[in-house]
XYZ file of C-alpha atoms in Angstrom:
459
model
C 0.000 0.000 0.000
C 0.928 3.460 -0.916
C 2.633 5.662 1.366
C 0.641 9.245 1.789
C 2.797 10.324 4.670
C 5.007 13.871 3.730
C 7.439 16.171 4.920
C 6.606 19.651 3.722
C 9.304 22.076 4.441
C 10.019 19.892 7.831
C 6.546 19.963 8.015
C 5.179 16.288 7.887
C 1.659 15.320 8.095
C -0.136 11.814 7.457
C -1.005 12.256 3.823
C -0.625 15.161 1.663
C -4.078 16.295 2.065
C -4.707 20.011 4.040
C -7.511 22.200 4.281
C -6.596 25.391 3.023
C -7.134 28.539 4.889
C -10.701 29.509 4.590
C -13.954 28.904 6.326
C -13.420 24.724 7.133
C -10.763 26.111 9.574
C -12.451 28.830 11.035
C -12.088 27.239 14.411
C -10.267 24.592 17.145
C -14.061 22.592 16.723
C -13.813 22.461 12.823
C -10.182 21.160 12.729
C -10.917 18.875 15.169
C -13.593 16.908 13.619
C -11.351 17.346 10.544
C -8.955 15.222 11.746
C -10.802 12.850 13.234
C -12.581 12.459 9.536
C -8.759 11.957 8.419
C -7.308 15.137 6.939
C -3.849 15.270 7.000
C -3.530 18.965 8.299
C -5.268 22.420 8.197
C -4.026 25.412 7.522
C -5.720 27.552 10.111
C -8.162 29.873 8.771
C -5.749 33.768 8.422
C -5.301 35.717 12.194
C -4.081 39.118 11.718
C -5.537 42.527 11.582
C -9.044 43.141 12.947
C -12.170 42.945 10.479
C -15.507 43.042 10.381
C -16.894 40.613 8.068
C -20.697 41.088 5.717
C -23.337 38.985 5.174
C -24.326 37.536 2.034
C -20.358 36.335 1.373
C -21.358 33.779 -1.109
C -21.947 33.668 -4.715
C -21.301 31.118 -6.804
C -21.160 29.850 -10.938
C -23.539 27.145 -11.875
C -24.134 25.587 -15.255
C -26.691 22.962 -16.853
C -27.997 22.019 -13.315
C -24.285 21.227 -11.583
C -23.910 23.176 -8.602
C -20.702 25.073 -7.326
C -18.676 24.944 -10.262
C -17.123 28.043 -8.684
C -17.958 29.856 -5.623
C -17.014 33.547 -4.803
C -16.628 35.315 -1.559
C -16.423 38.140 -0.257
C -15.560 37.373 3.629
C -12.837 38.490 4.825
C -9.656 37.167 7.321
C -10.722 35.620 10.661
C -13.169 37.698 12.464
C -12.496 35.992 16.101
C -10.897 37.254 18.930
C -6.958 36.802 18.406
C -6.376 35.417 21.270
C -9.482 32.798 21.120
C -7.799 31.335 17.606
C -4.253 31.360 19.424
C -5.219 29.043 22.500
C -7.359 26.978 19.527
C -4.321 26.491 17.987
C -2.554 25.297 21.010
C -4.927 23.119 21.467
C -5.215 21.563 17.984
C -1.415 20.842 18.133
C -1.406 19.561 21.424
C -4.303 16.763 20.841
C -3.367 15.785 17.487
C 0.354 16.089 17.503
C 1.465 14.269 14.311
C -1.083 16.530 12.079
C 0.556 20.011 10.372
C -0.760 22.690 11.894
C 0.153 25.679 10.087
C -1.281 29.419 10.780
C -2.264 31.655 8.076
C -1.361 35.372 9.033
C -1.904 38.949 7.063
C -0.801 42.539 9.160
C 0.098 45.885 8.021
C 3.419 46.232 6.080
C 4.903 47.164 9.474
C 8.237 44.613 10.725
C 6.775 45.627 14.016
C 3.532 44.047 13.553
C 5.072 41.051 12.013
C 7.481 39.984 14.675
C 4.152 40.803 16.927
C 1.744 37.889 15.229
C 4.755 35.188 14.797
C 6.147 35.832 17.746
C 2.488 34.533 19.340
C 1.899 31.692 16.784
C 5.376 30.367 17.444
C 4.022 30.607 21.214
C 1.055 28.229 20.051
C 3.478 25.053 18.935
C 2.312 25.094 15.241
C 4.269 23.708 12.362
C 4.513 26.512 10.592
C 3.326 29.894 9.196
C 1.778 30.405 5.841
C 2.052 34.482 4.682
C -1.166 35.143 3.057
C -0.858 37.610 0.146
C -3.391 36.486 -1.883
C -6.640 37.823 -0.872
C -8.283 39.793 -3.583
C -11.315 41.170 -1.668
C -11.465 43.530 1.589
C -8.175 42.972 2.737
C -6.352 44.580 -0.463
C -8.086 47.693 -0.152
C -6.131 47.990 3.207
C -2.950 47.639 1.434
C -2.768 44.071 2.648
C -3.235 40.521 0.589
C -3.410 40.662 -2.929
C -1.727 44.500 -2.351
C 1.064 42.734 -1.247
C 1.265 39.629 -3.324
C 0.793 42.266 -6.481
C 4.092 44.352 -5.934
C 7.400 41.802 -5.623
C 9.086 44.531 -3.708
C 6.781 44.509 -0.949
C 6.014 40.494 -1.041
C 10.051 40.267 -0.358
C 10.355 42.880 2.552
C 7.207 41.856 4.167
C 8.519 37.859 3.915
C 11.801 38.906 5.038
C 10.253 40.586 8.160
C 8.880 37.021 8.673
C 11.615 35.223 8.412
C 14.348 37.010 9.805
C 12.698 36.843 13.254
C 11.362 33.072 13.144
C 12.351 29.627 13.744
C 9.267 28.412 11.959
C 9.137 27.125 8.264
C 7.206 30.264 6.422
C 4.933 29.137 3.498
C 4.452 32.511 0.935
C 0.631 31.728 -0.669
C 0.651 33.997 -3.877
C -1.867 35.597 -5.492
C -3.313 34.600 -9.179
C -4.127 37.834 -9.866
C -1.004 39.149 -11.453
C 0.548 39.012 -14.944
C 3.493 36.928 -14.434
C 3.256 34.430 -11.086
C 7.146 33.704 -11.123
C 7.966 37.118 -10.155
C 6.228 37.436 -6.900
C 7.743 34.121 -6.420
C 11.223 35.129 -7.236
C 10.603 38.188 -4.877
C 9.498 35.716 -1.619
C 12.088 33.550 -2.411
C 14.537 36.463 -2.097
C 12.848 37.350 1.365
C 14.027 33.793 2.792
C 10.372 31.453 2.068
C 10.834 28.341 2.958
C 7.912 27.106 0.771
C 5.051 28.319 -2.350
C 1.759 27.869 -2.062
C -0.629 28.547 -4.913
C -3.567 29.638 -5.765
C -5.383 32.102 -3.707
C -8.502 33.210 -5.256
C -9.082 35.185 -8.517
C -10.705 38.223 -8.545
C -14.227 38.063 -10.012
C -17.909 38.790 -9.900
C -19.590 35.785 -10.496
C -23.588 36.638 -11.619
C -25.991 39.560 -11.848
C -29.878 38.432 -10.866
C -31.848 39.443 -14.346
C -34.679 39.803 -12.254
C -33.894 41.838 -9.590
C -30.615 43.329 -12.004
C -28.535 42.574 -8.392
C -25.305 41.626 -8.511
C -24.864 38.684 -6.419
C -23.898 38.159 -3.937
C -26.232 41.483 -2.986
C -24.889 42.876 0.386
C -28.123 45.551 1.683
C -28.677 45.853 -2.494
C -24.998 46.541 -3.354
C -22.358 44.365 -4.805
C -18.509 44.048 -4.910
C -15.480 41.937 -6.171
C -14.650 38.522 -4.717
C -12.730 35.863 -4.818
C -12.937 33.163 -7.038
C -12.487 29.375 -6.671
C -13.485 25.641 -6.982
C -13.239 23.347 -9.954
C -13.671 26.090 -12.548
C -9.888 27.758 -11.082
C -8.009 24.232 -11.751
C -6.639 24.771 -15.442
C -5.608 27.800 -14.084
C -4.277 26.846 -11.111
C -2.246 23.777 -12.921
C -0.849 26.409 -15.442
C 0.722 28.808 -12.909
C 2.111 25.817 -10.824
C 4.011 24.729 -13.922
C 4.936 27.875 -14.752
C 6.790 28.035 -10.889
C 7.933 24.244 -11.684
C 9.630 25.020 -15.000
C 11.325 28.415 -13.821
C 14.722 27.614 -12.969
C 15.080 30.237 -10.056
C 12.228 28.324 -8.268
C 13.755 24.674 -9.247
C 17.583 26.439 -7.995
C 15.774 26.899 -4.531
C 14.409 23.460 -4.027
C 11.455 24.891 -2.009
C 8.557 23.273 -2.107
C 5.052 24.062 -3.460
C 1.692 23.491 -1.632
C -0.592 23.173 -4.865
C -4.975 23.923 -4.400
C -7.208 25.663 -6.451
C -9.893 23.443 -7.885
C -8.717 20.316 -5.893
C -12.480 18.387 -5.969
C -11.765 14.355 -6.698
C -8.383 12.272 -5.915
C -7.798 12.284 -9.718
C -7.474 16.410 -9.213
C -5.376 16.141 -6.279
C -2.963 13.485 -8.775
C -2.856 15.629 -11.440
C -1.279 18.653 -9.176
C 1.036 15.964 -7.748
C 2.040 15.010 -11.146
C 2.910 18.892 -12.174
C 5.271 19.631 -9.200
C 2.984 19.919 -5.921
C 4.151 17.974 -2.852
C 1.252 19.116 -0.414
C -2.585 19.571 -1.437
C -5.055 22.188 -0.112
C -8.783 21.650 -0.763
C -11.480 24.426 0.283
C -14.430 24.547 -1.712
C -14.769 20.813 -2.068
C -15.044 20.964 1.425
C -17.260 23.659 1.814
C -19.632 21.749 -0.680
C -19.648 18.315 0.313
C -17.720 18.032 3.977
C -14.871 16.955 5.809
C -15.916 13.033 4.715
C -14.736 14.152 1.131
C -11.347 12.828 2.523
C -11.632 9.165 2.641
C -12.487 9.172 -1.233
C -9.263 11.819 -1.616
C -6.629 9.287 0.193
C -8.503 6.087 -1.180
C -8.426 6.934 -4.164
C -5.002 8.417 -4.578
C -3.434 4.991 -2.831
C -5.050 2.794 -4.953
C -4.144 4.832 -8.284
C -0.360 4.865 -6.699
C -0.225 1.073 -6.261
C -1.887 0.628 -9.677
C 1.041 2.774 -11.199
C 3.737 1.390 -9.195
C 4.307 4.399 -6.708
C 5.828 4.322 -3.095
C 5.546 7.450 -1.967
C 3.825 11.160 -2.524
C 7.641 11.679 -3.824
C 7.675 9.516 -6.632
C 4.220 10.967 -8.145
C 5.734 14.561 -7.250
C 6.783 16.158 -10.689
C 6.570 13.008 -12.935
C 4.456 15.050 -15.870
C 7.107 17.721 -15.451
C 9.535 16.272 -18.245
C 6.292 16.980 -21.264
C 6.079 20.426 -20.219
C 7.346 23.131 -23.374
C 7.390 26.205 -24.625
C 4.827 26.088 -28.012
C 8.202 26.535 -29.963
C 9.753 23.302 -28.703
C 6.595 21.768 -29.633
C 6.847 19.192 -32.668
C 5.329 20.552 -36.064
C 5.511 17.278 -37.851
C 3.334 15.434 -35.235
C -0.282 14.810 -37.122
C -3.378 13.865 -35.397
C -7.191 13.074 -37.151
C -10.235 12.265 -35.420
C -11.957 8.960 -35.765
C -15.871 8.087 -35.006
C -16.821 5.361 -33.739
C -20.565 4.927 -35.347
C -20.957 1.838 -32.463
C -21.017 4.811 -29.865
C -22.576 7.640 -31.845
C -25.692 8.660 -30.471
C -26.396 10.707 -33.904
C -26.423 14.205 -31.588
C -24.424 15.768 -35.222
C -22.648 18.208 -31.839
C -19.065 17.091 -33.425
C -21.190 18.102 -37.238
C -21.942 21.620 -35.897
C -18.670 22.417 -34.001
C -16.569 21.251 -37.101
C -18.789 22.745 -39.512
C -19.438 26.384 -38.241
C -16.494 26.946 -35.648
C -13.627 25.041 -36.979
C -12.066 23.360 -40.102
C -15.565 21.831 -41.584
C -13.924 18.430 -42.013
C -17.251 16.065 -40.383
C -19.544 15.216 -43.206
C -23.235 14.021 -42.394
C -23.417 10.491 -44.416
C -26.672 8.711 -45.091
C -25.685 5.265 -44.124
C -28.559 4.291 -47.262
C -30.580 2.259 -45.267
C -27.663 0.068 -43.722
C -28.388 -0.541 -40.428
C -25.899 1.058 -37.841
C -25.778 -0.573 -34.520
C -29.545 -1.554 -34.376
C -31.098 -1.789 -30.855
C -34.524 -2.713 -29.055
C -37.121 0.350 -29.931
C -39.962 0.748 -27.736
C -41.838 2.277 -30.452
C -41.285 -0.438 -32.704
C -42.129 -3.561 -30.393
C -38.644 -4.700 -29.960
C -38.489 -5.215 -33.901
C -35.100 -3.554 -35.312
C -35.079 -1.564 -37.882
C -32.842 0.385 -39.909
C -31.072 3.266 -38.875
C -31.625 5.743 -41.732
C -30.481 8.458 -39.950
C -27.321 10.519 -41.526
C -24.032 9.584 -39.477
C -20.762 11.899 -38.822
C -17.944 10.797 -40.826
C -14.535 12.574 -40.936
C -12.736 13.547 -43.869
C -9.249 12.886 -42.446
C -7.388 14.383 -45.253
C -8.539 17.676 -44.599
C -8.549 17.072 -40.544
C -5.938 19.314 -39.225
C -6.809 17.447 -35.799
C -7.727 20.283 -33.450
C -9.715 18.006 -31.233
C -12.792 20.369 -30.849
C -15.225 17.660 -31.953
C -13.576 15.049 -29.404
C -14.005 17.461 -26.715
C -17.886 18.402 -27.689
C -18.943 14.703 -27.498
C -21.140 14.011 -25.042
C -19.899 10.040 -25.026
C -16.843 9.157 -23.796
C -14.619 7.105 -26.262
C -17.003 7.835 -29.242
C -14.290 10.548 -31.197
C -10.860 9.514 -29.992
C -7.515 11.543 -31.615
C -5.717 9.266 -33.860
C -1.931 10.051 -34.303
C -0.907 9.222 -38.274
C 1.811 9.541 -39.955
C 2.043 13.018 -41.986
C 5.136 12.170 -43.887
C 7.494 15.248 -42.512
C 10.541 14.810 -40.861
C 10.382 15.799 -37.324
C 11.173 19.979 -36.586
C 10.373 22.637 -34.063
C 9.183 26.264 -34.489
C 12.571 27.359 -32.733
C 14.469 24.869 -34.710
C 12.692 25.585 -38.125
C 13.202 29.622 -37.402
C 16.692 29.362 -36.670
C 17.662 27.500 -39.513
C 15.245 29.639 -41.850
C 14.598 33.354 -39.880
C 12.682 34.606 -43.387
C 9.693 31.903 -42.588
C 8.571 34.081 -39.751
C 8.951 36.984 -41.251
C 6.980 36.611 -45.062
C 3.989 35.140 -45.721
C 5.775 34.375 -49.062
C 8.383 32.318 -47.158
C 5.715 30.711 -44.886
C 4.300 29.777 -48.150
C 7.200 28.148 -49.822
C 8.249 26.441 -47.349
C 4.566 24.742 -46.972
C 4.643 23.779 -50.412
C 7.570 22.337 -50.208
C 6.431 19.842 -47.346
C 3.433 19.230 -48.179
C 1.623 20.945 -45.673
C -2.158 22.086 -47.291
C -4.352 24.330 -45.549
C -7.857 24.450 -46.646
């Protein structure tokens, strides 16, 4: 049997599984029952400056009758009494003492004020401290959070005001909403972080109410910016971890990155594993379906490890890595088509339509002429089969530039798979094809030639 345990940073917990800071570790109570359910560690929901917090906090994205595809808030940082989360959080430790216990904190820009809140979570035993500069809503406006995580120059003062004055592993959580994530990394890395986490929330507003014309969620008939997240954020969230995994200033450090954003099944939690992540935060997951969520996370993750030969957390941890590239290291020759399988087709024509109007109009509607195509039982018909008349989907794969659209629009799984075939080019780059001819990049004549000369037909 797999094993889940880790060491974060010289922070080890069970399995790599952690609530992230947010409303399932609001308080001692929560974590508690937490970690009876199994979790491997909580990252406690962020002390710090005082707030007061609104109510409605929630909005969320829905689609086609699925539920908390993406929730928004708008609450802000811990609203209890300091000193009520720090005995909590002596507490926590003390009854579960091989769970990671790390504190979430936001202040002022003031060193003063810094060396005042770790100073008391060191007091409380925890594992560590995670710097939150990610918030994009309430917080920001107060020059903290996102204000911080935005400007590199303040994420590596405040982080070396951390550091300099603790014995504690410090965790820097970054904020999506920026241009380029590997600079604010760069920056906490050069105030003395110990380990990344990302993401926090994206800045958003989620839905406006056509009846009422309210922007939800309404707060007293006004509406503001929040922060985004749940299953809708993972893409992103997968694309900025690889960006920190690929960077060689971040792989030079050998820190390590605490990966969430969109972190629903076991299969997400693998996936962030498999790009770079050696710990896993989950929040809205949580938030939607309880702290029981985590016997499906760790089942499901053990049995996938066994069934692909992996020990440890470290052996899945950056395995994917190795396919990442830039688009010019990407191989040109490399052909794909898309095949049908009429077995499967359900005769929908949604591959027909996407082809036909939005892409490369390569899916032909065939009249099978009265062949039957996978006859079944027909209620309407007594049982009695009968021909399937109905015109089928057929690709045209030598005009196919294999985009994948109509694989992706299928509603059946395995009915349009992505064939590779051979396309009869030697193998070549952009960046190697450029260097060795700069004028294809630069005329359309060139571009042209050169196509002509391969063989390469667009239609």
């Amino acid at each position: 049997m797999a094993d889940l345990s880790i060491d974060f940073a010289g922070i080890r917990s069970p399995n790599p599984f952690w609530l992230a800071s947010a409303p399932p570790t609001n308080s001692g109570a929560q974590i508690h029952r937490a970690f009876e359910y199994g979790w491997g560690g909580a990252v406690w929901k962020t002390i710090g400056a005082p707030v007061l917090n609104i109510s409605n906090r929630y909005g969320s994205l829905s689609i086609g009758g699925q539920r908390m595809l993406a929730i928004n808030n708008v609450e802000l940082i811990s609203d209890r009494p300091l000193d009520v989360n720090l005995r909590e959080i002596a507490e926590i430790k003390r009854l579960w003492p091989d769970r990671a216990v790390i504190v979430s904190a936001m202040v002022d820009a003031d060193p003063q004020a810094w060396k005042d809140i770790v100073m008391m979570i060191e007091d409380t035993g925890a594992d560590g401290i995670e710097l939150n500069y990610g918030c994009p809503q309430g917080m920001s406006e107060r020059g903290m959070g996102a204000a911080v995580g935005q400007v590199p120059e303040m994420c590596q003062l405040n982080t070396h005001w951390v550091t300099s004055v603790t014995r504690l592993p410090v965790i820097v959580k970054l904020t999506p909403n920026i241009t380029h994530i590997v600079d604010p990394a760069h920056a906490a890395l050069a105030g003395g972080a110990h380990a990344l986490s990302l993401i926090n929330t994206i800045n958003s507003v989620t839905r406006v109410d056509l009846d009422t014309l309210l922007i939800t969620p309404s707060i007293g008939g006004r509406g503001t910016h929040g922060g985004y997240a749940g299953p809708a954020v993972k893409p992103i969230a997968l694309n900025m971890l690889t960006e920190l995994m690929t960077d060689e200033g971040v792989l030079r450090s050998g820190v390590p990155i605490s990966g969430m954003g969109g972190i629903a099944t076991w299969r997400d939690a693998a996936e962030f594993l498999l790009l770079g992540a050696s710990s896993l935060q989950v929040c809205t997951a949580a938030m939607q379906h309880g702290y029981r969520i985590i016997d499906d996370l760790t089942d499901g993750l053990s049995n996938w490890m066994d069934d692909h030969g992996f020990a440890t957390i470290a052996d899945v941890t950056g395995r994917s890595l190795p396919q990442m590239s830039t688009f010019g290291g990407l191989d040109l020759s490399h052909q794909s088509v898309a095949r049908i399988d009429q077995n499967k087709c359900i005769g929908c024509d949604l591959c027909y339509a996407a082809c036909n109007d939005t892409a490369h109009q390569c899916i032909d509607l065939v009249s099978p002429g009265g062949v039957t195509v996978d006859p079944g039982y027909d209620m309407r018909t007594n049982g009695r089969q009968v021909a399937d008349t109905r015109p089928r989907p057929v690709v045209r794969e030598s005009d196919c530039v294999g985009c994948a659209l109509c694989a992706n629009v299928c509603p059946v799984d395995g009915c349009i798979t992505m064939v590779t075939v051979p396309s009869g080019r030697e193998s070549v780059t952009w960046d190697e094809l450029t260097a060795q001819r700069p004028e294809i990049a630069q005329s359309w004549a060139a571009m042209q030639a050169y196509r002509e000369e391969v063989g390469i037909e667009i239609h």
